[in-house]
CSV table of N, CA and C in Angstrom, one decimal:
chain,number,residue,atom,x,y,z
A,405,UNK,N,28.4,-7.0,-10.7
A,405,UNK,CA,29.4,-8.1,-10.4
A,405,UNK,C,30.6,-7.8,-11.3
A,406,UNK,N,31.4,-8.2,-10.7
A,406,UNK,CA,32.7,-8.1,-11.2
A,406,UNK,C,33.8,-9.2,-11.2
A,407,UNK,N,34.1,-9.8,-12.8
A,407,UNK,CA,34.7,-11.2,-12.9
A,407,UNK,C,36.2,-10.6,-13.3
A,408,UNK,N,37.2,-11.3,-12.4
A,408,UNK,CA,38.4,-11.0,-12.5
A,408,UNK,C,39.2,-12.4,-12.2
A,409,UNK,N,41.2,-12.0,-12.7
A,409,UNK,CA,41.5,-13.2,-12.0
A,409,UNK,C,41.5,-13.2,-10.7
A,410,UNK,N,42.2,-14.6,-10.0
A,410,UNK,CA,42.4,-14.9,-8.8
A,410,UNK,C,43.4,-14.2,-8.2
A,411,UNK,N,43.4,-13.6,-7.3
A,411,UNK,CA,44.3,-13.4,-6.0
A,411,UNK,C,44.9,-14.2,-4.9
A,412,UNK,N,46.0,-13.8,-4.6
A,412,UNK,CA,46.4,-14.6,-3.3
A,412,UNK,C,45.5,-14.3,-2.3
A,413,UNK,N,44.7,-13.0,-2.3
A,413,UNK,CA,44.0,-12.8,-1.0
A,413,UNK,C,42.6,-13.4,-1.2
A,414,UNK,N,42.8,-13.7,-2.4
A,414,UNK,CA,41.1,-14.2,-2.7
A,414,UNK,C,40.9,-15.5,-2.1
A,415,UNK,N,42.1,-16.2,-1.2
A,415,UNK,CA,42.4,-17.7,-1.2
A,415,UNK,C,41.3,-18.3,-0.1
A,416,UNK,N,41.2,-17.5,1.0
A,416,UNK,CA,40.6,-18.2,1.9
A,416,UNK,C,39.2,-18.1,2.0
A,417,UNK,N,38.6,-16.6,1.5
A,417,UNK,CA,37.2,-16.9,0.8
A,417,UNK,C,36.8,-17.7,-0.1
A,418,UNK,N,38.0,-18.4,-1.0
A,418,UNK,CA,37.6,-19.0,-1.7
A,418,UNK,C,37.3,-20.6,-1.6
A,419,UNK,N,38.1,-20.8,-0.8
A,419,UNK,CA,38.5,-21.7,-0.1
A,419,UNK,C,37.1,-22.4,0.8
A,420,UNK,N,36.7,-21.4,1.1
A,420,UNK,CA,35.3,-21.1,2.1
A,420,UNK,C,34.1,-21.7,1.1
A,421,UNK,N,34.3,-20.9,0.3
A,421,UNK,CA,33.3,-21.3,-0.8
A,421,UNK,C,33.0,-22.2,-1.1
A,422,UNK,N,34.1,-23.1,-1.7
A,422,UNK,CA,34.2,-24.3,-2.0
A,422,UNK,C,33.9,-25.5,-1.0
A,423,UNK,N,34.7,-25.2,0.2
A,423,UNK,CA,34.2,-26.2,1.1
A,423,UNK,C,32.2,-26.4,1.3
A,424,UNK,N,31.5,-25.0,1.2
A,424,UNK,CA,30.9,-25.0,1.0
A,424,UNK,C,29.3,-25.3,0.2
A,425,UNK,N,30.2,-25.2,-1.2
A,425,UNK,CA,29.6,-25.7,-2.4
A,425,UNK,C,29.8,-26.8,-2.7
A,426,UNK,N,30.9,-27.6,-2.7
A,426,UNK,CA,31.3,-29.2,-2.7
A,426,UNK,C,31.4,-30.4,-1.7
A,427,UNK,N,31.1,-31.7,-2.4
A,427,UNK,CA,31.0,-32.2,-1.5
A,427,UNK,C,32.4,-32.7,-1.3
A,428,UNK,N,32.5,-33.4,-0.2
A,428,UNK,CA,34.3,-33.4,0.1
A,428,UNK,C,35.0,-33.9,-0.6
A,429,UNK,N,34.6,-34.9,-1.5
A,429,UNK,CA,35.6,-35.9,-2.2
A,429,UNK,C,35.9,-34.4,-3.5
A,430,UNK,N,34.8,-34.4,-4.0
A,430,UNK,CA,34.8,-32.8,-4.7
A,430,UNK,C,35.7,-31.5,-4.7
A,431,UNK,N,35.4,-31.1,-3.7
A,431,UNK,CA,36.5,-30.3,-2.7
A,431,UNK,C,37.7,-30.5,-2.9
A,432,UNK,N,38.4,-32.0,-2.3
A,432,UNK,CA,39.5,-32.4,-2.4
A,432,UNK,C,40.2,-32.5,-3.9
A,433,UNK,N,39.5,-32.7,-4.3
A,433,UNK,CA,40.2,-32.6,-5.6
A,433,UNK,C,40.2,-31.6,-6.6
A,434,UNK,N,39.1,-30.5,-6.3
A,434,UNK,CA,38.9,-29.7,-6.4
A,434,UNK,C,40.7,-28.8,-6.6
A,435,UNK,N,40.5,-29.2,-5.0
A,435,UNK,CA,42.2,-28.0,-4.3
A,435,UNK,C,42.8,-28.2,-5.1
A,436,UNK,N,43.4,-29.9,-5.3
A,436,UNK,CA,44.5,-30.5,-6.2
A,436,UNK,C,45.0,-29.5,-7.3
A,437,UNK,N,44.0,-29.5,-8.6
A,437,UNK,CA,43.1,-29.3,-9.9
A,437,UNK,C,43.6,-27.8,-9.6
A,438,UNK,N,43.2,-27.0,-8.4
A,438,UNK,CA,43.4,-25.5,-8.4
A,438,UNK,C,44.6,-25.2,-8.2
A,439,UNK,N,45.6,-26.1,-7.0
A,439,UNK,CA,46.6,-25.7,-7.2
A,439,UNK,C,47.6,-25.7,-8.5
A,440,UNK,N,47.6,-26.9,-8.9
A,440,UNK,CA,48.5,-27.2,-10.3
A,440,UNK,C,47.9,-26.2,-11.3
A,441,UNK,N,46.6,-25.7,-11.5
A,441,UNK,CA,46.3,-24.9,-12.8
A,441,UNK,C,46.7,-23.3,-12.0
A,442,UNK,N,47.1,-23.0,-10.8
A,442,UNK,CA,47.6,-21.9,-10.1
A,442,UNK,C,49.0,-21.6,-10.8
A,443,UNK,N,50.1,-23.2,-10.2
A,443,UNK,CA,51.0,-22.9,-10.8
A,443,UNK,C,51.3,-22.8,-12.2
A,444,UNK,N,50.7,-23.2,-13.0
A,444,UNK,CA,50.3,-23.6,-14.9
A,444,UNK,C,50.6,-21.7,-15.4
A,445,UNK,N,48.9,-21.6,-15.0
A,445,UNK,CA,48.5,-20.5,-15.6
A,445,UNK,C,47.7,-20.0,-14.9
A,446,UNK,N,48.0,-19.0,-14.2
A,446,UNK,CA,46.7,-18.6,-13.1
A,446,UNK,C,45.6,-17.8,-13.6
A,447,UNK,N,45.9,-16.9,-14.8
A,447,UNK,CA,44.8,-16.4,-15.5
A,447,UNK,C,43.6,-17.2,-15.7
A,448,UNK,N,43.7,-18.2,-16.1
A,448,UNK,CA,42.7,-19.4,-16.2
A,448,UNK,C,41.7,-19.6,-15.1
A,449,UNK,N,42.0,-18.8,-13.9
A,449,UNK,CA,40.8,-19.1,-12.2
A,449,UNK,C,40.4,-17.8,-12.3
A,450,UNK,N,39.3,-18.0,-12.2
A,450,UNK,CA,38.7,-16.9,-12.2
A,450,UNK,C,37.6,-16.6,-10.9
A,451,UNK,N,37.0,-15.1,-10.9
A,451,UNK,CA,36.4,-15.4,-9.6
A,451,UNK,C,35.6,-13.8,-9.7
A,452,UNK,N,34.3,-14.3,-9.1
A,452,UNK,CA,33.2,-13.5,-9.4
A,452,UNK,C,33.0,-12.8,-7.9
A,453,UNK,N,33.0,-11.1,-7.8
A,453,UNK,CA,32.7,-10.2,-7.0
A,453,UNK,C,31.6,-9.5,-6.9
A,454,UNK,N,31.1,-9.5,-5.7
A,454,UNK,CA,29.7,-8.4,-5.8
A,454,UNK,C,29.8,-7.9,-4.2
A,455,UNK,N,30.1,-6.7,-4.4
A,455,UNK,CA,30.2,-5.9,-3.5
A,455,UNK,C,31.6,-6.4,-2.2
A,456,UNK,N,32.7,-6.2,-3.1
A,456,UNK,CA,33.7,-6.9,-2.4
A,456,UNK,C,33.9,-8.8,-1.7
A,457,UNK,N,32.5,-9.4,-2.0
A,457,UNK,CA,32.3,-10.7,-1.6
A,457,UNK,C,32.2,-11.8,-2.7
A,458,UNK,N,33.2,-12.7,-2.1
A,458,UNK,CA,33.6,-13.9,-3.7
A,458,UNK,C,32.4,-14.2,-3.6
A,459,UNK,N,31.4,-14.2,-4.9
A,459,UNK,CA,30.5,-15.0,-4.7
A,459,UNK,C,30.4,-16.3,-5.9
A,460,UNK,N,31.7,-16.6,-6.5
A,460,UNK,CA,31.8,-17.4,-7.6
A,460,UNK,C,32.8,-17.7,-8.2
A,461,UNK,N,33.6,-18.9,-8.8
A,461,UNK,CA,34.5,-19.2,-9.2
A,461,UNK,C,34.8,-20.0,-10.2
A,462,UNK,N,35.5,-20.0,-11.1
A,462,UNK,CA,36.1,-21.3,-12.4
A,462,UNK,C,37.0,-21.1,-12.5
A,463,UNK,N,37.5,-22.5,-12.8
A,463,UNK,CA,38.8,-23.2,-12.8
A,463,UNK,C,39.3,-23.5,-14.5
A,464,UNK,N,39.4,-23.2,-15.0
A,464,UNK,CA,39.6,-23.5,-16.9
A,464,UNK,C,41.4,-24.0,-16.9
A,465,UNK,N,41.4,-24.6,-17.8
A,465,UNK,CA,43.0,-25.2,-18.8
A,465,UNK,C,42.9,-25.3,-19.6
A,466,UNK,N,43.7,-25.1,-20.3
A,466,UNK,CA,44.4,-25.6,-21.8
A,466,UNK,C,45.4,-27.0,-21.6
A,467,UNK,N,44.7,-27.7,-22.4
A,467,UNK,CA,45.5,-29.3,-22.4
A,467,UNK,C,45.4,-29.4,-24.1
A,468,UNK,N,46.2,-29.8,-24.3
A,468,UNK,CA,46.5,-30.2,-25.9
A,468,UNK,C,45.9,-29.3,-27.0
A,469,UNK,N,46.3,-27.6,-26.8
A,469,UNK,CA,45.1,-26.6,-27.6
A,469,UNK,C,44.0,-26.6,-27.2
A,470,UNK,N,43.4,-27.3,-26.4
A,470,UNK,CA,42.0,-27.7,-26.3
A,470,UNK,C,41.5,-26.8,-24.7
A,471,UNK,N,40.4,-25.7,-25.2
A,471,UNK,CA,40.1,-24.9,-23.4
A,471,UNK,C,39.2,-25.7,-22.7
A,472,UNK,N,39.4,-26.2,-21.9
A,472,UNK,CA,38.3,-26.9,-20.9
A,472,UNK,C,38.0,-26.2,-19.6
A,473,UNK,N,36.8,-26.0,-19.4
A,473,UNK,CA,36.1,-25.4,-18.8
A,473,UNK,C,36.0,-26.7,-17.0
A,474,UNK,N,36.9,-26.5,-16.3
A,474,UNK,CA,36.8,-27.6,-15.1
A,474,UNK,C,36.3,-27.6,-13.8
A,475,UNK,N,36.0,-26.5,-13.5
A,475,UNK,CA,34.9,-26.7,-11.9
A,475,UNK,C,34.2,-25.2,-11.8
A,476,UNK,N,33.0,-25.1,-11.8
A,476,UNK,CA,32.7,-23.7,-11.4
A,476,UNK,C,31.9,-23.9,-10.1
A,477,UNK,N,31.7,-22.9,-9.4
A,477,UNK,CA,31.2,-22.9,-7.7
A,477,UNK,C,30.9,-21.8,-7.7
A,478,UNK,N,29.1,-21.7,-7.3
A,478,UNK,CA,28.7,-20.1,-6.8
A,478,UNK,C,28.1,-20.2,-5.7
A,479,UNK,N,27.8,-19.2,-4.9
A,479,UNK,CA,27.8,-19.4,-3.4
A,479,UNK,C,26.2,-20.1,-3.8
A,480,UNK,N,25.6,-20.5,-2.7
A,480,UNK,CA,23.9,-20.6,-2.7
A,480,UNK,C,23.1,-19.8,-2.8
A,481,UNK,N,23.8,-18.2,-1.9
A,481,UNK,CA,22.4,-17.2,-2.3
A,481,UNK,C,22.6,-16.2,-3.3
A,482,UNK,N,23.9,-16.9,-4.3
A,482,UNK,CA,23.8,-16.2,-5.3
A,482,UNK,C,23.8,-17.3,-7.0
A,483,UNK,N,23.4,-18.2,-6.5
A,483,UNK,CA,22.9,-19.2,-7.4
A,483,UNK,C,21.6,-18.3,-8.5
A,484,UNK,N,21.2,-19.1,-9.5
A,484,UNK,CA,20.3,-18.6,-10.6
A,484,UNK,C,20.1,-16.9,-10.4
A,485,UNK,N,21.8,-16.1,-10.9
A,485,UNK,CA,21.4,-14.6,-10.8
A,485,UNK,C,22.3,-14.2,-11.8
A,486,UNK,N,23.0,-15.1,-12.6
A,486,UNK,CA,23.8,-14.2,-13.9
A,486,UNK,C,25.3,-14.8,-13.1
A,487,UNK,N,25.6,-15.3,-12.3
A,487,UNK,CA,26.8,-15.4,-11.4
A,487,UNK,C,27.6,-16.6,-12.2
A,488,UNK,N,27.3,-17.5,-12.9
A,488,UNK,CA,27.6,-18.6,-13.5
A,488,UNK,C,28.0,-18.3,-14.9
A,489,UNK,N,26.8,-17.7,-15.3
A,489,UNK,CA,27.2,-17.5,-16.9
A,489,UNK,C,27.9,-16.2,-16.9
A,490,UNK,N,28.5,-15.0,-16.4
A,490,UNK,CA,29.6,-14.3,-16.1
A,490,UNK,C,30.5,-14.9,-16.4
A,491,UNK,N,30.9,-16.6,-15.2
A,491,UNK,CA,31.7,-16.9,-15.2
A,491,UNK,C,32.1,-17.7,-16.3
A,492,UNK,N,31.4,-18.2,-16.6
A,492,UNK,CA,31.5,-19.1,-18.3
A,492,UNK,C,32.0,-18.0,-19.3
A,493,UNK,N,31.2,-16.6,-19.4
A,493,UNK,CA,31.6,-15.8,-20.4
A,493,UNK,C,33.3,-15.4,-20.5
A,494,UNK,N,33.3,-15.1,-19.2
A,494,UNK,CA,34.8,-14.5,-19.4
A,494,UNK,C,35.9,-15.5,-19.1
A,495,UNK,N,35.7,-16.7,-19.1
A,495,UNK,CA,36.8,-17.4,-19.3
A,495,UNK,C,36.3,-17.8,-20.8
A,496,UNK,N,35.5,-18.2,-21.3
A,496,UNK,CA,35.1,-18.3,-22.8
A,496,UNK,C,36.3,-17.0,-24.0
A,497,UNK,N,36.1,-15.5,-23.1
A,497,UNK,CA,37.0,-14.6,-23.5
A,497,UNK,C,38.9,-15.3,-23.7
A,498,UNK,N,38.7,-15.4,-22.4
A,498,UNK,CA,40.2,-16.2,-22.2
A,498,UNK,C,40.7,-17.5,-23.3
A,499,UNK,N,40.2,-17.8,-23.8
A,499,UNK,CA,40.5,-18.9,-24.4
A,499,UNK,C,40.4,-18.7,-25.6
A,500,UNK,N,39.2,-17.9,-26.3
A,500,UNK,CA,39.2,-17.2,-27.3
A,500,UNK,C,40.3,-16.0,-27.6
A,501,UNK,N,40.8,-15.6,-26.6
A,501,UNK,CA,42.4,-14.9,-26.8
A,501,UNK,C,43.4,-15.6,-27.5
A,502,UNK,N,43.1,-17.2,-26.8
A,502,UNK,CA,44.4,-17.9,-26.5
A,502,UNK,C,44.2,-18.8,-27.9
A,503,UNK,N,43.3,-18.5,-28.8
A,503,UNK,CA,43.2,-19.2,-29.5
A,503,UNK,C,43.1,-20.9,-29.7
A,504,UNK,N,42.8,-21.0,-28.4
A,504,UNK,CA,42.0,-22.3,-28.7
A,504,UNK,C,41.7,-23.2,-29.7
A,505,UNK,N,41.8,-24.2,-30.0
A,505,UNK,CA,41.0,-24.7,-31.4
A,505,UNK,C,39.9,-25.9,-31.0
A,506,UNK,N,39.2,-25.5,-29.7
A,506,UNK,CA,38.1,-26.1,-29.1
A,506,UNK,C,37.8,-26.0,-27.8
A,507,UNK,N,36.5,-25.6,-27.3
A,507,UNK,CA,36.0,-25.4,-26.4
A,507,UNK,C,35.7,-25.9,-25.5
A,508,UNK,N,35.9,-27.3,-24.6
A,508,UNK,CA,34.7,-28.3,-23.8
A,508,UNK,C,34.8,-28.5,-22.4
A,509,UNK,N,33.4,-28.8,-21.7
A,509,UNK,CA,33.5,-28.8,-20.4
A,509,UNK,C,33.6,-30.1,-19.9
A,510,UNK,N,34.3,-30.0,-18.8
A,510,UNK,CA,34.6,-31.2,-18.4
A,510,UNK,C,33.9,-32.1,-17.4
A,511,UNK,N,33.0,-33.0,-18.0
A,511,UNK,CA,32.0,-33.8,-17.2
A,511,UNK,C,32.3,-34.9,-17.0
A,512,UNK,N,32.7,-34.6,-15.1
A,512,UNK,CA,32.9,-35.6,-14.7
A,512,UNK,C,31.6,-35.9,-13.6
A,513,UNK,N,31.6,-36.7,-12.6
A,513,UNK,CA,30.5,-37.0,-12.1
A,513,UNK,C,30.3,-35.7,-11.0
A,514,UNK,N,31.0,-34.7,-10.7
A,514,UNK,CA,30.7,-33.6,-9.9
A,514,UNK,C,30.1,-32.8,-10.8
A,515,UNK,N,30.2,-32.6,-11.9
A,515,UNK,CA,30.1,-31.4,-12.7
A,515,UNK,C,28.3,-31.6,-13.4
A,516,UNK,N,27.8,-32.9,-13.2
A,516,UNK,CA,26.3,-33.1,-14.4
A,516,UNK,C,25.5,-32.5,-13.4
A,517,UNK,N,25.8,-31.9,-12.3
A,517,UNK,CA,24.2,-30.7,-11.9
A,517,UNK,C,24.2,-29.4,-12.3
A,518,UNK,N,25.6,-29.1,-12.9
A,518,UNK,CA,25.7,-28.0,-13.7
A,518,UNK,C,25.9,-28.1,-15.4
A,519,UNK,N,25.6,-29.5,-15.7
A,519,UNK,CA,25.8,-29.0,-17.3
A,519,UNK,C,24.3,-28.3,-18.0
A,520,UNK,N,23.2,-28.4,-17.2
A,520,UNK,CA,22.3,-27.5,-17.7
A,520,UNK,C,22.6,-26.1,-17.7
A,521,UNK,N,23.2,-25.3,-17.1
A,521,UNK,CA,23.8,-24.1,-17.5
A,521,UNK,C,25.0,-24.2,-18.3
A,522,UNK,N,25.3,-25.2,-18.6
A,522,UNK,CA,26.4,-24.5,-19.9
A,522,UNK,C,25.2,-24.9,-21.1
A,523,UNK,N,24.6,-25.9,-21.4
A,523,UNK,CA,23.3,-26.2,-22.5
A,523,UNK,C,23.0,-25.5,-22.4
A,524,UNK,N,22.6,-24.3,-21.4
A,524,UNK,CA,21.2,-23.1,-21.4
A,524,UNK,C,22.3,-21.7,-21.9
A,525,UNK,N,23.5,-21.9,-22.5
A,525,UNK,CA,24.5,-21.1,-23.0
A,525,UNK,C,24.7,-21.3,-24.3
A,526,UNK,N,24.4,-22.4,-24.6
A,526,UNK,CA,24.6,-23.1,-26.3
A,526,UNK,C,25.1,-24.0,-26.2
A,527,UNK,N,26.3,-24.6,-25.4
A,527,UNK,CA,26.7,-25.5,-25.1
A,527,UNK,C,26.2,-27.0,-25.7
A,528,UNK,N,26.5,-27.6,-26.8
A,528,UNK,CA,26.1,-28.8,-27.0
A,528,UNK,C,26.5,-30.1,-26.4
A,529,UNK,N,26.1,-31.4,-26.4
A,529,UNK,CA,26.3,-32.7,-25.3
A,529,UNK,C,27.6,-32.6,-25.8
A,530,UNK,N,28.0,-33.0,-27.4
A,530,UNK,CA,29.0,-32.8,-28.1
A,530,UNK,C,30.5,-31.9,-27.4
A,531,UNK,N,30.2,-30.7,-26.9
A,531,UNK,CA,30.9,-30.2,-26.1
A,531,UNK,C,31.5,-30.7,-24.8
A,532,UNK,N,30.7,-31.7,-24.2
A,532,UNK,CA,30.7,-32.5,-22.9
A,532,UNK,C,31.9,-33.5,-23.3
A,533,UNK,N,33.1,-33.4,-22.5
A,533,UNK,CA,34.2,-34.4,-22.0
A,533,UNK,C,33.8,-35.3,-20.9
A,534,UNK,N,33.7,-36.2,-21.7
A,534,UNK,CA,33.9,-37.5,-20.7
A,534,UNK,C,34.7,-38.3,-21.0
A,535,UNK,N,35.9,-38.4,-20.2
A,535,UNK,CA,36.7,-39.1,-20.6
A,535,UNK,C,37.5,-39.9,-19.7
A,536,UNK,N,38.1,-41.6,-19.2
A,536,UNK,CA,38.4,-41.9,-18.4
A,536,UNK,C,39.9,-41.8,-18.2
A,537,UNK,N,40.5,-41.0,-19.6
A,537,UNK,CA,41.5,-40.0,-19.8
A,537,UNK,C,41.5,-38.6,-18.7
A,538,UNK,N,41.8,-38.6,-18.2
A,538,UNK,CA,41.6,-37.5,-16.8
A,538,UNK,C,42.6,-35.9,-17.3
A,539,UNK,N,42.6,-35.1,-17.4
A,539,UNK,CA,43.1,-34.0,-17.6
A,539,UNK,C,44.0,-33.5,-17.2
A,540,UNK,N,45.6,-32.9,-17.2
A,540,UNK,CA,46.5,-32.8,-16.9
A,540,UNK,C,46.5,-32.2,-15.2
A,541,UNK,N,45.5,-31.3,-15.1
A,541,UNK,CA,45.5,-30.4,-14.0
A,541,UNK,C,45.0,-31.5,-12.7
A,542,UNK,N,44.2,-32.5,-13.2
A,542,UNK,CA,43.7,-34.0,-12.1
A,542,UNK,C,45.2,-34.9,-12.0
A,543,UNK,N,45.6,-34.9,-12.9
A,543,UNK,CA,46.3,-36.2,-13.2
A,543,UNK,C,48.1,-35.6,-12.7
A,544,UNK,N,48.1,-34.6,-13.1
A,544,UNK,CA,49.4,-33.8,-12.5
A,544,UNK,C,50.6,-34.1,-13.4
């Protein structure tokens, strides 16, 4: 597998994916969230390859110093295979470049069927953003 950033040609597989993995309200806001952290910093989207096929994606930002970790999506038949925490690792890289001065994911009500894999990474509750404060990349 192979975790890189995002391409423009990566758009419509990914796009695929998503519709796939999310539910619509999800999705939809999803796009929002991807496009504005596109035009931000696009290094921050990342996207997981195996054998030339997207099989995985995260969306990360920096808001106030702070890296937040905001949507990840892996296909279904490459769910529980290393495809997730890939994806967590090398944006964890990215932020740790960027010098961050804190790490957290952002749990909102799409994201709590995935916070057992950021816990099953170290991840503490402590790390979990909940906030009715919404995130620059949502809020625009």
């Amino acid at each position: 597998m192979n975790v890189r950033s995002f391409q423009l040609s990566d758009y419509k597989p990914l796009t695929e994916l998503l519709e796939e993995v999310l539910t619509t309200e999800c999705y939809e806001q999803t796009m929002e969230a991807f496009a504005r952290q596109l035009s931000w910093d696009s290094d921050l989207v990342l996207v997981a390859v195996k054998e030339s096929e997207i099989v995985g994606m995260i969306i990360g930002t920096i808001d106030n110093n702070k890296g937040y970790y905001y949507r990840i999506a892996v296909s279904p038949g490459h769910q529980r295979s290393g495809v997730g925490k890939g994806l967590v690792t090398a944006l964890r890289q990215r932020f740790t470049q960027r010098n961050v001065s804190k790490i957290l994911i952002t749990a909102d009500e799409h994201n709590e069927p995935v916070l057992p894999l950021y816990e099953s990474m170290g991840f503490a509750t402590t790390d979990f953003f909940r906030s009715f404060q919404k995130l620059s990349i949502v809020t625009g």
